[in-house]
Amino acid sequence: MISRICWALSLWLSQALEPSERDAAIGDLVECGESGTTALQAVLGLTLRRQAAAWEDWRMWLLFAMVLLPLSFSLSLLSQGAAQESAVYTWMYANNWDWTLAKSSGFWYVFADAATRLFLSLLAIASWSWSTGFVLGTLRRHTLQPSRTLMFLLLALFQLGNLPQRFALFVMYRYGPRNLPALPDANAPVSAIMLYNVIFPWIVLAISVGLPMILGITDGERSSRLSPRWRFGVLLAVVTTLAMLPQVRGFGLFLGASTREWIWQHPGVARSLSLITYWPLLYIIATRMTRHGRAKVVAS
Amino acid sequence: MIGEFEYLILTAASRLGEHAYGASIRAEIESATGQPCSVGALYTTLDRLEAKGFIATRMGEPTPERGGRSKRLVRITASGANAASEFFRAVSRISQGASWVPNRANR
C-alpha cells in the first residue's frame, strides 16, 4: 500500500521533469523493479537536482528578485487582507444570523454592497494572480519549473508566517503617523475563532491566488501557439495589469504621500483602473469558449 | 579532465556498447563499485557529458518491461573515449608505487 502511494507520488513528482527524461528515469525504475520508496527517493533526487541546476543561471536570480519575490509578497498581502475582510463578513452573517434580518431592506442593501465589494476585490486578486501565472507560463521550460515551485513555496511560506502583514505593520509603525492612541481590536471575536483565523486565509489563498495562477501558467504555456503580434499584445496587457497592483489600498503605505493624495482625490480613476484589471476573466472565458467550439467541430 | 563518476559512466557505456542506457549503466556501476548509484546523479552527469560532447544520447523505442516507456540510449563519442583514456592513464601513473597497488611487491 505504502509502495503504491510512493509510486503515485513519484509519478506526480516526475511531471516536473522534461517528458523525455521522465520517460527514461521512470522506465529505468520500473525495469529494475524498484520499490515505491526507492522510486520516490530517486525521482525526488533528480527533480531537486534539476531545480537546483536552474539557479546556476544568473537570469533565474534576476527573475527571483524582480518577479517572484515582489509578486508573491504582494499577492500574499492582498489575499490575507481579503481573507480578513471576508472572515469578518462571513462571521457577521453566518454566526449571528437572525431570520428577522431578512425582512429588512437595509440589511439587503448592506449585504449586497459588502458582497459586491468582496467579490470585486477577490476578482482583482485573481486577475493579478492569473497575470503572474501567465508571465511564468511564458518562461522557457527549464526556468518555468523551478520558478513555479518557488512561487508556490513563497506563497505558502508567507501565509504560514503571516509575513506580509507583519511587514506592513512594521512599515506603519516605522513610517506611519506617530502618537496614535491604541485602539481595541474590533475584530477580536472573529480572529479568536480558528476557522476564520487559520483555515479561512488558506481557502482564500487557494481560491483567489492558487487556482487562477495555475490557470495563468497553463494559458501562458499555450500562448506560444498565438501569433507573435497577439502574444505580444496579451503579454503587454498582463504586464500593464501587474503594474496596477500598487493602486490598491493595502499598498498605500508604499506609495509617496502625493500619489496617495492624488488617488484619494480621484476615486473614479482608481475605480476605472480596477475595471481594466478584470480583463483576464474575459480572456479566460473567450479562450475556453473558442477551444470548446473547436473541440465540438473536431468531434462532429 | 573528467571526474571519477564521469569516468565510471563512460567506461560502463563503452563496455555495454549498444545496450548502454540509464538502467544498464546504473547496474554496471553498482556492481563494479558496490555502491548505490542514484538516478539523479546519473542523469545529471549524462547531461554534462553530452554537453561536453563525450557522449551522444537518443531516445529508444518504448518497451513493455518498462511500462511502455522509452530508454535513453547512450553512445560514447571519440572525444569521450579519449577523455576516459586520459583519465585512466593519469590514475595509473599516479597509482604506481602506491601501497595498495597489487603488483608493487613483484617489481
mmCIF file of C-alpha atoms in Angstrom:
data_model
loop_
_atom_site.group_PDB
_atom_site.id
_atom_site.type_symbol
_atom_site.label_atom_id
_atom_site.label_comp_id
_atom_site.label_asym_id
_atom_site.label_seq_id
_atom_site.Cartn_x
_atom_site.Cartn_y
_atom_site.Cartn_z
ATOM 1 C CA MET A 1 0.000 0.000 0.000
ATOM 2 C CA ILE A 2 2.770 2.447 1.027
ATOM 3 C CA SER A 3 4.759 1.383 -2.019
ATOM 4 C CA ARG A 4 1.775 2.166 -4.250
ATOM 5 C CA ILE A 5 1.310 5.584 -2.667
ATOM 6 C CA CYS A 6 5.032 6.290 -3.107
ATOM 7 C CA TRP A 7 4.835 5.226 -6.757
ATOM 8 C CA ALA A 8 1.845 7.510 -7.294
ATOM 9 C CA LEU A 9 3.780 10.348 -5.653
ATOM 10 C CA SER A 10 6.827 9.595 -7.818
ATOM 11 C CA LEU A 11 4.739 9.759 -10.984
ATOM 12 C CA TRP A 12 3.164 13.011 -9.850
ATOM 13 C CA LEU A 13 6.535 14.494 -8.924
ATOM 14 C CA SER A 14 8.050 13.401 -12.225
ATOM 15 C CA GLN A 15 5.682 15.821 -14.001
ATOM 16 C CA ALA A 16 8.256 18.482 -13.134
ATOM 17 C CA LEU A 17 10.796 16.735 -15.384
ATOM 18 C CA GLU A 18 11.185 17.072 -19.136
ATOM 19 C CA PRO A 19 8.919 14.485 -20.860
ATOM 20 C CA SER A 20 11.841 12.521 -22.348
ATOM 21 C CA GLU A 21 13.735 12.454 -19.070
ATOM 22 C CA ARG A 22 10.568 11.448 -17.219
ATOM 23 C CA ASP A 23 10.133 8.532 -19.613
ATOM 24 C CA ALA A 24 13.750 7.434 -19.270
ATOM 25 C CA ALA A 25 14.001 7.750 -15.481
ATOM 26 C CA ILE A 26 10.613 6.203 -14.616
ATOM 27 C CA GLY A 27 11.182 3.478 -17.222
ATOM 28 C CA ASP A 28 14.532 2.609 -15.624
ATOM 29 C CA LEU A 29 12.930 2.364 -12.184
ATOM 30 C CA VAL A 30 10.081 0.185 -13.494
ATOM 31 C CA GLU A 31 12.502 -2.072 -15.380
ATOM 32 C CA CYS A 32 14.652 -2.568 -12.263
ATOM 33 C CA GLY A 33 11.525 -3.384 -10.224
ATOM 34 C CA GLU A 34 12.338 -0.709 -7.658
ATOM 35 C CA SER A 35 10.050 -0.299 -4.638
ATOM 36 C CA GLY A 36 7.859 2.771 -4.291
ATOM 37 C CA THR A 37 10.059 4.358 -1.627
ATOM 38 C CA THR A 38 13.225 3.895 -3.732
ATOM 39 C CA ALA A 39 11.420 5.293 -6.773
ATOM 40 C CA LEU A 40 10.214 8.289 -4.784
ATOM 41 C CA GLN A 41 13.704 8.909 -3.421
ATOM 42 C CA ALA A 42 15.181 8.664 -6.934
ATOM 43 C CA VAL A 43 12.636 10.948 -8.588
ATOM 44 C CA LEU A 44 12.832 13.448 -5.740
ATOM 45 C CA GLY A 45 16.623 13.495 -6.024
ATOM 46 C CA LEU A 46 16.538 14.000 -9.784
ATOM 47 C CA THR A 47 13.870 16.716 -9.567
ATOM 48 C CA LEU A 48 15.780 18.596 -6.865
ATOM 49 C CA ARG A 49 18.998 18.403 -8.872
ATOM 50 C CA ARG A 50 17.214 19.759 -11.939
ATOM 51 C CA GLN A 51 15.612 22.587 -9.958
ATOM 52 C CA ALA A 52 18.935 23.426 -8.318
ATOM 53 C CA ALA A 53 20.745 23.421 -11.677
ATOM 54 C CA ALA A 54 18.473 26.231 -12.916
ATOM 55 C CA TRP A 55 19.918 28.513 -10.214
ATOM 56 C CA GLU A 56 23.341 28.409 -11.862
ATOM 57 C CA ASP A 57 21.867 30.800 -14.437
ATOM 58 C CA TRP A 58 22.015 34.457 -13.270
ATOM 59 C CA ARG A 59 18.699 35.161 -15.031
ATOM 60 C CA MET A 60 16.967 32.886 -12.530
ATOM 61 C CA TRP A 61 18.234 35.112 -9.695
ATOM 62 C CA LEU A 62 17.027 38.192 -11.559
ATOM 63 C CA LEU A 63 13.629 36.563 -12.025
ATOM 64 C CA PHE A 64 13.538 35.757 -8.314
ATOM 65 C CA ALA A 65 14.390 39.319 -7.250
ATOM 66 C CA MET A 66 12.291 41.178 -9.823
ATOM 67 C CA VAL A 67 9.246 38.939 -10.269
ATOM 68 C CA LEU A 68 8.862 36.019 -7.878
ATOM 69 C CA LEU A 69 9.610 37.725 -4.557
ATOM 70 C CA PRO A 70 7.703 41.010 -5.070
ATOM 71 C CA LEU A 71 4.680 39.378 -6.700
ATOM 72 C CA SER A 72 4.366 36.508 -4.220
ATOM 73 C CA PHE A 73 4.691 39.032 -1.396
ATOM 74 C CA SER A 74 2.093 41.374 -2.908
ATOM 75 C CA LEU A 75 -0.395 38.619 -3.712
ATOM 76 C CA SER A 76 0.012 37.135 -0.255
ATOM 77 C CA LEU A 77 -0.572 40.545 1.337
ATOM 78 C CA LEU A 78 -3.691 41.125 -0.766
ATOM 79 C CA SER A 79 -5.014 37.639 -0.137
ATOM 80 C CA GLN A 80 -4.554 37.995 3.625
ATOM 81 C CA GLY A 81 -6.336 41.344 3.572
ATOM 82 C CA ALA A 82 -9.234 39.884 1.586
ATOM 83 C CA ALA A 83 -9.341 36.855 3.902
ATOM 84 C CA GLN A 84 -9.638 39.120 6.942
ATOM 85 C CA GLU A 85 -12.383 41.159 5.361
ATOM 86 C CA SER A 86 -14.336 38.129 4.160
ATOM 87 C CA ALA A 87 -13.897 36.422 7.529
ATOM 88 C CA VAL A 88 -15.467 39.394 9.295
ATOM 89 C CA TYR A 89 -18.450 39.481 6.921
ATOM 90 C CA THR A 90 -18.874 35.707 6.965
ATOM 91 C CA TRP A 91 -18.790 35.726 10.762
ATOM 92 C CA MET A 92 -21.263 38.592 10.855
ATOM 93 C CA TYR A 93 -23.762 36.819 8.632
ATOM 94 C CA ALA A 94 -23.153 33.129 9.437
ATOM 95 C CA ASN A 95 -22.517 33.256 13.195
ATOM 96 C CA ASN A 96 -25.039 35.970 14.017
ATOM 97 C CA TRP A 97 -27.843 35.091 11.684
ATOM 98 C CA ASP A 98 -31.342 36.153 12.598
ATOM 99 C CA TRP A 99 -34.279 35.499 10.252
ATOM 100 C CA THR A 100 -35.846 38.835 11.127
ATOM 101 C CA LEU A 101 -32.899 40.476 9.349
ATOM 102 C CA ALA A 102 -34.067 39.041 6.039
ATOM 103 C CA LYS A 103 -37.195 41.199 6.250
ATOM 104 C CA SER A 104 -35.184 44.416 6.495
ATOM 105 C CA SER A 105 -34.431 46.159 3.213
ATOM 106 C CA GLY A 106 -31.480 47.946 4.877
ATOM 107 C CA PHE A 107 -29.943 44.565 5.614
ATOM 108 C CA TRP A 108 -30.115 43.523 1.960
ATOM 109 C CA TYR A 109 -28.658 46.836 0.857
ATOM 110 C CA VAL A 110 -25.621 46.447 3.150
ATOM 111 C CA PHE A 111 -25.321 42.751 2.292
ATOM 112 C CA ALA A 112 -25.330 43.407 -1.473
ATOM 113 C CA ASP A 113 -22.822 46.227 -1.081
ATOM 114 C CA ALA A 114 -20.450 44.116 1.065
ATOM 115 C CA ALA A 115 -20.801 41.060 -1.197
ATOM 116 C CA THR A 116 -20.107 43.109 -4.339
ATOM 117 C CA ARG A 117 -17.054 44.784 -2.813
ATOM 118 C CA LEU A 118 -15.663 41.473 -1.592
ATOM 119 C CA PHE A 119 -16.347 39.751 -4.888
ATOM 120 C CA LEU A 120 -14.643 42.538 -6.849
ATOM 121 C CA SER A 121 -11.596 42.618 -4.572
ATOM 122 C CA LEU A 122 -11.265 38.807 -4.848
ATOM 123 C CA LEU A 123 -11.707 39.087 -8.617
ATOM 124 C CA ALA A 124 -8.924 41.684 -8.789
ATOM 125 C CA ILE A 125 -6.581 39.432 -6.782
ATOM 126 C CA ALA A 126 -7.500 36.504 -9.030
ATOM 127 C CA SER A 127 -6.744 38.658 -12.099
ATOM 128 C CA TRP A 128 -3.343 39.645 -10.752
ATOM 129 C CA SER A 129 -2.619 36.020 -9.839
ATOM 130 C CA TRP A 130 -3.637 34.868 -13.319
ATOM 131 C CA SER A 131 -1.399 37.567 -14.840
ATOM 132 C CA THR A 132 1.524 36.428 -12.668
ATOM 133 C CA GLY A 133 0.893 32.842 -13.733
ATOM 134 C CA PHE A 134 0.721 33.923 -17.374
ATOM 135 C CA VAL A 135 4.134 35.602 -17.122
ATOM 136 C CA LEU A 136 5.575 32.427 -15.528
ATOM 137 C CA GLY A 137 3.948 30.280 -18.218
ATOM 138 C CA THR A 138 5.745 32.161 -20.975
ATOM 139 C CA LEU A 139 9.156 31.288 -19.485
ATOM 140 C CA ARG A 140 11.288 28.563 -21.011
ATOM 141 C CA ARG A 141 10.590 25.106 -19.575
ATOM 142 C CA HIS A 142 13.785 24.741 -17.546
ATOM 143 C CA THR A 143 13.119 28.131 -15.905
ATOM 144 C CA LEU A 144 9.383 27.595 -15.541
ATOM 145 C CA GLN A 145 9.642 24.500 -13.335
ATOM 146 C CA PRO A 146 11.818 25.964 -10.573
ATOM 147 C CA SER A 147 10.135 29.369 -10.699
ATOM 148 C CA ARG A 148 6.682 27.786 -10.439
ATOM 149 C CA THR A 149 7.769 25.651 -7.479
ATOM 150 C CA LEU A 150 9.388 28.627 -5.789
ATOM 151 C CA MET A 151 6.351 30.856 -6.342
ATOM 152 C CA PHE A 152 4.055 28.365 -4.590
ATOM 153 C CA LEU A 153 6.627 27.776 -1.839
ATOM 154 C CA LEU A 154 6.948 31.519 -1.221
ATOM 155 C CA LEU A 155 3.168 31.935 -1.102
ATOM 156 C CA ALA A 156 2.899 29.099 1.425
ATOM 157 C CA LEU A 157 5.791 30.486 3.458
ATOM 158 C CA PHE A 158 4.324 33.992 3.570
ATOM 159 C CA GLN A 159 0.964 32.557 4.535
ATOM 160 C CA LEU A 160 2.421 30.369 7.291
ATOM 161 C CA GLY A 161 4.481 33.146 8.809
ATOM 162 C CA ASN A 162 1.919 35.889 8.091
ATOM 163 C CA LEU A 163 4.975 37.812 6.887
ATOM 164 C CA PRO A 164 3.448 40.455 4.576
ATOM 165 C CA GLN A 165 1.010 41.535 7.307
ATOM 166 C CA ARG A 166 3.862 41.751 9.804
ATOM 167 C CA PHE A 167 5.922 43.743 7.311
ATOM 168 C CA ALA A 168 3.012 46.127 6.634
ATOM 169 C CA LEU A 169 2.579 46.639 10.402
ATOM 170 C CA PHE A 170 6.312 47.256 10.741
ATOM 171 C CA VAL A 171 6.246 49.861 7.945
ATOM 172 C CA MET A 172 3.207 51.507 9.529
ATOM 173 C CA TYR A 173 4.964 51.566 12.917
ATOM 174 C CA ARG A 174 8.209 52.876 11.422
ATOM 175 C CA TYR A 175 6.910 55.415 8.917
ATOM 176 C CA GLY A 176 3.220 55.872 9.801
ATOM 177 C CA PRO A 177 1.707 58.669 11.871
ATOM 178 C CA ARG A 178 3.014 58.836 15.443
ATOM 179 C CA ASN A 179 1.231 59.038 18.775
ATOM 180 C CA LEU A 180 -1.998 57.400 17.681
ATOM 181 C CA PRO A 181 -3.966 56.007 20.617
ATOM 182 C CA ALA A 182 -4.006 52.182 20.768
ATOM 183 C CA LEU A 183 -7.498 51.004 19.866
ATOM 184 C CA PRO A 184 -9.017 47.686 20.928
ATOM 185 C CA ASP A 185 -9.190 45.110 18.104
ATOM 186 C CA ALA A 186 -12.742 45.410 16.785
ATOM 187 C CA ASN A 187 -12.432 42.051 15.037
ATOM 188 C CA ALA A 188 -11.214 40.143 18.092
ATOM 189 C CA PRO A 189 -14.303 37.855 18.247
ATOM 190 C CA VAL A 190 -13.607 36.771 14.649
ATOM 191 C CA SER A 191 -9.856 36.252 14.959
ATOM 192 C CA ALA A 192 -10.424 34.216 18.138
ATOM 193 C CA ILE A 193 -12.121 31.501 16.032
ATOM 194 C CA MET A 194 -9.615 29.084 14.461
ATOM 195 C CA LEU A 195 -11.738 28.593 11.341
ATOM 196 C CA TYR A 196 -11.551 32.290 10.487
ATOM 197 C CA ASN A 197 -8.049 32.894 11.772
ATOM 198 C CA VAL A 198 -6.219 29.869 10.345
ATOM 199 C CA ILE A 199 -8.275 27.878 7.820
ATOM 200 C CA PHE A 200 -10.103 30.743 6.088
ATOM 201 C CA PRO A 201 -6.925 32.534 4.863
ATOM 202 C CA TRP A 202 -5.728 29.281 3.247
ATOM 203 C CA ILE A 203 -9.070 28.832 1.481
ATOM 204 C CA VAL A 204 -8.966 32.425 0.211
ATOM 205 C CA LEU A 205 -5.346 31.990 -0.882
ATOM 206 C CA ALA A 206 -6.202 28.802 -2.772
ATOM 207 C CA ILE A 207 -9.263 30.289 -4.487
ATOM 208 C CA SER A 208 -8.066 33.799 -5.219
ATOM 209 C CA VAL A 209 -4.358 33.134 -5.859
ATOM 210 C CA GLY A 210 -3.523 29.419 -6.292
ATOM 211 C CA LEU A 211 -6.166 28.360 -8.804
ATOM 212 C CA PRO A 212 -6.008 31.494 -11.003
ATOM 213 C CA MET A 213 -2.218 31.263 -11.051
ATOM 214 C CA ILE A 214 -2.343 27.631 -12.241
ATOM 215 C CA LEU A 215 -4.817 28.724 -14.953
ATOM 216 C CA GLY A 216 -2.492 31.593 -15.859
ATOM 217 C CA ILE A 217 0.515 29.275 -16.142
ATOM 218 C CA THR A 218 -1.463 26.972 -18.446
ATOM 219 C CA ASP A 219 -2.609 29.920 -20.578
ATOM 220 C CA GLY A 220 0.925 31.339 -20.633
ATOM 221 C CA GLU A 221 2.281 27.997 -21.884
ATOM 222 C CA ARG A 222 -0.468 27.829 -24.529
ATOM 223 C CA SER A 223 0.240 31.393 -25.628
ATOM 224 C CA SER A 224 3.192 30.088 -27.656
ATOM 225 C CA ARG A 225 0.544 28.948 -30.180
ATOM 226 C CA LEU A 226 -0.695 32.529 -30.658
ATOM 227 C CA SER A 227 0.633 34.683 -33.456
ATOM 228 C CA PRO A 228 3.609 36.834 -32.328
ATOM 229 C CA ARG A 229 1.506 40.021 -32.556
ATOM 230 C CA TRP A 230 -1.291 38.580 -30.408
ATOM 231 C CA ARG A 231 1.162 37.135 -27.936
ATOM 232 C CA PHE A 232 2.900 40.478 -27.577
ATOM 233 C CA GLY A 233 -0.464 42.196 -27.085
ATOM 234 C CA VAL A 234 -1.569 39.777 -24.360
ATOM 235 C CA LEU A 235 1.814 39.979 -22.615
ATOM 236 C CA LEU A 236 1.672 43.777 -22.710
ATOM 237 C CA ALA A 237 -1.817 43.683 -21.175
ATOM 238 C CA VAL A 238 -0.603 41.267 -18.499
ATOM 239 C CA VAL A 239 2.363 43.447 -17.573
ATOM 240 C CA THR A 240 0.117 46.552 -17.506
ATOM 241 C CA THR A 241 -2.289 44.710 -15.207
ATOM 242 C CA LEU A 242 0.539 43.795 -12.846
ATOM 243 C CA ALA A 243 1.759 47.392 -12.886
ATOM 244 C CA MET A 244 -1.632 48.385 -11.470
ATOM 245 C CA LEU A 245 -1.004 46.394 -8.295
ATOM 246 C CA PRO A 246 0.215 49.400 -6.274
ATOM 247 C CA GLN A 247 -3.102 51.216 -6.697
ATOM 248 C CA VAL A 248 -4.862 49.005 -4.137
ATOM 249 C CA ARG A 249 -5.469 50.203 -0.624
ATOM 250 C CA GLY A 250 -3.052 47.817 1.047
ATOM 251 C CA PHE A 251 -0.167 49.337 -0.857
ATOM 252 C CA GLY A 252 -0.921 52.911 0.157
ATOM 253 C CA LEU A 253 1.994 52.712 2.527
ATOM 254 C CA PHE A 254 4.409 52.016 -0.267
ATOM 255 C CA LEU A 255 3.297 54.974 -2.378
ATOM 256 C CA GLY A 256 4.510 58.508 -1.848
ATOM 257 C CA ALA A 257 2.244 60.903 0.067
ATOM 258 C CA SER A 258 1.488 62.961 -3.067
ATOM 259 C CA THR A 259 0.489 59.844 -5.081
ATOM 260 C CA ARG A 260 -1.730 58.700 -2.211
ATOM 261 C CA GLU A 261 -3.326 62.125 -2.065
ATOM 262 C CA TRP A 262 -3.915 62.088 -5.821
ATOM 263 C CA ILE A 263 -5.582 58.659 -5.703
ATOM 264 C CA TRP A 264 -7.853 59.762 -2.860
ATOM 265 C CA GLN A 265 -8.835 62.880 -4.764
ATOM 266 C CA HIS A 266 -9.592 60.894 -7.921
ATOM 267 C CA PRO A 267 -11.505 57.792 -6.767
ATOM 268 C CA GLY A 268 -13.069 57.454 -10.225
ATOM 269 C CA VAL A 269 -9.688 56.839 -11.826
ATOM 270 C CA ALA A 270 -8.842 54.146 -9.273
ATOM 271 C CA ARG A 271 -12.223 52.520 -9.912
ATOM 272 C CA SER A 272 -11.716 52.596 -13.700
ATOM 273 C CA LEU A 273 -8.270 51.078 -13.322
ATOM 274 C CA SER A 274 -9.847 48.298 -11.258
ATOM 275 C CA LEU A 275 -12.281 47.620 -14.089
ATOM 276 C CA ILE A 276 -9.394 47.198 -16.544
ATOM 277 C CA THR A 277 -7.794 44.768 -14.094
ATOM 278 C CA TYR A 278 -10.651 42.300 -14.595
ATOM 279 C CA TRP A 279 -9.899 41.688 -18.296
ATOM 280 C CA PRO A 280 -8.266 38.255 -17.670
ATOM 281 C CA LEU A 281 -11.751 36.947 -16.848
ATOM 282 C CA LEU A 282 -12.869 37.842 -20.381
ATOM 283 C CA TYR A 283 -9.694 36.267 -21.810
ATOM 284 C CA ILE A 284 -10.301 33.026 -19.875
ATOM 285 C CA ILE A 285 -13.938 32.836 -20.987
ATOM 286 C CA ALA A 286 -13.074 33.672 -24.616
ATOM 287 C CA THR A 287 -10.223 31.147 -24.897
ATOM 288 C CA ARG A 288 -12.254 28.363 -23.234
ATOM 289 C CA MET A 289 -15.250 29.019 -25.487
ATOM 290 C CA THR A 290 -13.051 29.028 -28.599
ATOM 291 C CA ARG A 291 -11.381 25.775 -27.530
ATOM 292 C CA HIS A 292 -14.753 24.192 -26.694
ATOM 293 C CA GLY A 293 -16.083 25.282 -30.108
ATOM 294 C CA ARG A 294 -13.064 23.786 -31.889
ATOM 295 C CA ALA A 295 -13.385 20.510 -29.954
ATOM 296 C CA LYS A 296 -17.053 20.310 -30.966
ATOM 297 C CA VAL A 297 -16.167 20.838 -34.642
ATOM 298 C CA VAL A 298 -13.472 18.119 -34.464
ATOM 299 C CA ALA A 299 -15.872 15.716 -32.718
ATOM 300 C CA SER A 300 -18.593 16.241 -35.331
ATOM 301 C CA MET B 1 39.994 16.311 -17.032
ATOM 302 C CA ILE B 2 36.811 14.350 -16.287
ATOM 303 C CA GLY B 3 35.723 13.344 -12.786
ATOM 304 C CA GLU B 4 35.699 9.806 -11.442
ATOM 305 C CA PHE B 5 31.927 9.427 -11.742
ATOM 306 C CA GLU B 6 32.087 10.647 -15.321
ATOM 307 C CA TYR B 7 34.827 8.080 -15.937
ATOM 308 C CA LEU B 8 32.659 5.311 -14.463
ATOM 309 C CA ILE B 9 29.774 6.255 -16.755
ATOM 310 C CA LEU B 10 31.973 6.496 -19.859
ATOM 311 C CA THR B 11 33.578 3.133 -19.107
ATOM 312 C CA ALA B 12 30.244 1.452 -18.390
ATOM 313 C CA ALA B 13 28.753 2.902 -21.593
ATOM 314 C CA SER B 14 31.770 1.720 -23.565
ATOM 315 C CA ARG B 15 31.536 -1.833 -22.142
ATOM 316 C CA LEU B 16 27.789 -2.047 -22.725
ATOM 317 C CA GLY B 17 28.017 -0.831 -26.317
ATOM 318 C CA GLU B 18 24.614 -0.577 -27.956
ATOM 319 C CA HIS B 19 22.917 -1.806 -24.758
ATOM 320 C CA ALA B 20 24.043 1.246 -22.825
ATOM 321 C CA TYR B 21 21.129 3.163 -21.272
ATOM 322 C CA GLY B 22 20.195 4.515 -17.833
ATOM 323 C CA ALA B 23 19.283 1.280 -16.037
ATOM 324 C CA SER B 24 22.086 -0.860 -17.527
ATOM 325 C CA ILE B 25 24.752 1.788 -16.810
ATOM 326 C CA ARG B 26 23.476 2.093 -13.245
ATOM 327 C CA ALA B 27 23.604 -1.675 -12.753
ATOM 328 C CA GLU B 28 27.129 -1.813 -14.191
ATOM 329 C CA ILE B 29 28.386 0.958 -11.891
ATOM 330 C CA GLU B 30 26.677 -0.543 -8.833
ATOM 331 C CA SER B 31 28.173 -3.985 -9.475
ATOM 332 C CA ALA B 32 31.659 -2.528 -10.050
ATOM 333 C CA THR B 33 31.722 -0.162 -7.086
ATOM 334 C CA GLY B 34 29.406 -1.974 -4.686
ATOM 335 C CA GLN B 35 27.808 1.412 -4.020
ATOM 336 C CA PRO B 36 24.302 2.564 -4.924
ATOM 337 C CA CYS B 37 24.191 4.868 -7.943
ATOM 338 C CA SER B 38 21.413 7.467 -7.755
ATOM 339 C CA VAL B 39 19.228 8.155 -10.772
ATOM 340 C CA GLY B 40 19.596 11.899 -10.173
ATOM 341 C CA ALA B 41 23.391 11.771 -10.212
ATOM 342 C CA LEU B 42 23.368 9.529 -13.291
ATOM 343 C CA TYR B 43 21.062 11.660 -15.424
ATOM 344 C CA THR B 44 22.605 14.997 -14.483
ATOM 345 C CA THR B 45 26.070 13.592 -15.258
ATOM 346 C CA LEU B 46 24.830 12.168 -18.564
ATOM 347 C CA ASP B 47 23.639 15.676 -19.463
ATOM 348 C CA ARG B 48 27.006 17.152 -18.531
ATOM 349 C CA LEU B 49 28.882 14.552 -20.562
ATOM 350 C CA GLU B 50 26.617 15.180 -23.536
ATOM 351 C CA ALA B 51 27.152 18.939 -23.242
ATOM 352 C CA LYS B 52 30.916 18.318 -23.295
ATOM 353 C CA GLY B 53 30.499 16.166 -26.389
ATOM 354 C CA PHE B 54 31.777 12.977 -24.684
ATOM 355 C CA ILE B 55 28.586 11.023 -25.294
ATOM 356 C CA ALA B 56 25.599 11.194 -27.636
ATOM 357 C CA THR B 57 22.155 10.127 -26.458
ATOM 358 C CA ARG B 58 18.868 9.361 -28.178
ATOM 359 C CA MET B 59 15.506 8.048 -27.073
ATOM 360 C CA GLY B 60 14.820 4.431 -27.985
ATOM 361 C CA GLU B 61 11.525 2.682 -28.668
ATOM 362 C CA PRO B 62 9.068 2.181 -25.774
ATOM 363 C CA THR B 63 9.228 -1.348 -24.343
ATOM 364 C CA PRO B 64 6.610 -3.302 -22.342
ATOM 365 C CA GLU B 65 9.011 -4.223 -19.473
ATOM 366 C CA ARG B 66 9.423 -0.503 -18.871
ATOM 367 C CA GLY B 67 5.681 0.122 -18.761
ATOM 368 C CA GLY B 68 5.669 1.447 -22.325
ATOM 369 C CA ARG B 69 8.414 3.969 -21.661
ATOM 370 C CA SER B 70 11.473 4.685 -23.794
ATOM 371 C CA LYS B 71 15.138 4.189 -22.907
ATOM 372 C CA ARG B 72 17.710 6.944 -23.149
ATOM 373 C CA LEU B 73 20.348 5.168 -25.190
ATOM 374 C CA VAL B 74 23.937 6.297 -24.702
ATOM 375 C CA ARG B 75 26.808 6.130 -27.182
ATOM 376 C CA ILE B 76 30.333 7.163 -26.271
ATOM 377 C CA THR B 77 31.988 9.505 -28.793
ATOM 378 C CA ALA B 78 35.636 9.551 -29.902
ATOM 379 C CA SER B 79 36.409 12.542 -27.672
ATOM 380 C CA GLY B 80 34.657 10.742 -24.791
ATOM 381 C CA ALA B 81 36.878 7.700 -25.330
ATOM 382 C CA ASN B 82 39.950 9.978 -25.373
ATOM 383 C CA ALA B 83 38.890 11.708 -22.158
ATOM 384 C CA ALA B 84 38.297 8.363 -20.411
ATOM 385 C CA SER B 85 41.617 7.005 -21.662
ATOM 386 C CA GLU B 86 43.447 10.134 -20.451
ATOM 387 C CA PHE B 87 41.801 9.800 -17.025
ATOM 388 C CA PHE B 88 42.769 6.127 -16.826
ATOM 389 C CA ARG B 89 46.392 6.888 -17.747
ATOM 390 C CA ALA B 90 46.567 9.609 -15.115
ATOM 391 C CA VAL B 91 45.129 7.292 -12.450
ATOM 392 C CA SER B 92 47.512 4.507 -13.495
ATOM 393 C CA ARG B 93 50.542 6.847 -13.392
ATOM 394 C CA ILE B 94 49.725 8.293 -10.016
ATOM 395 C CA SER B 95 48.956 4.847 -8.622
ATOM 396 C CA GLN B 96 52.404 3.459 -9.428
ATOM 397 C CA GLY B 97 54.230 2.727 -6.198
ATOM 398 C CA ALA B 98 51.162 3.176 -4.040
ATOM 399 C CA SER B 99 50.941 0.636 -1.215
ATOM 400 C CA TRP B 100 47.537 -0.655 -2.322
ATOM 401 C CA VAL B 101 48.568 -1.410 -5.893
ATOM 402 C CA PRO B 102 48.745 -5.289 -6.107
ATOM 403 C CA ASN B 103 51.812 -5.664 -8.411
ATOM 404 C CA ARG B 104 54.050 -3.467 -6.207
ATOM 405 C CA ALA B 105 55.676 -6.459 -4.458
ATOM 406 C CA ASN B 106 56.551 -8.131 -7.779
ATOM 407 C CA ARG B 107 58.608 -5.207 -9.041
#
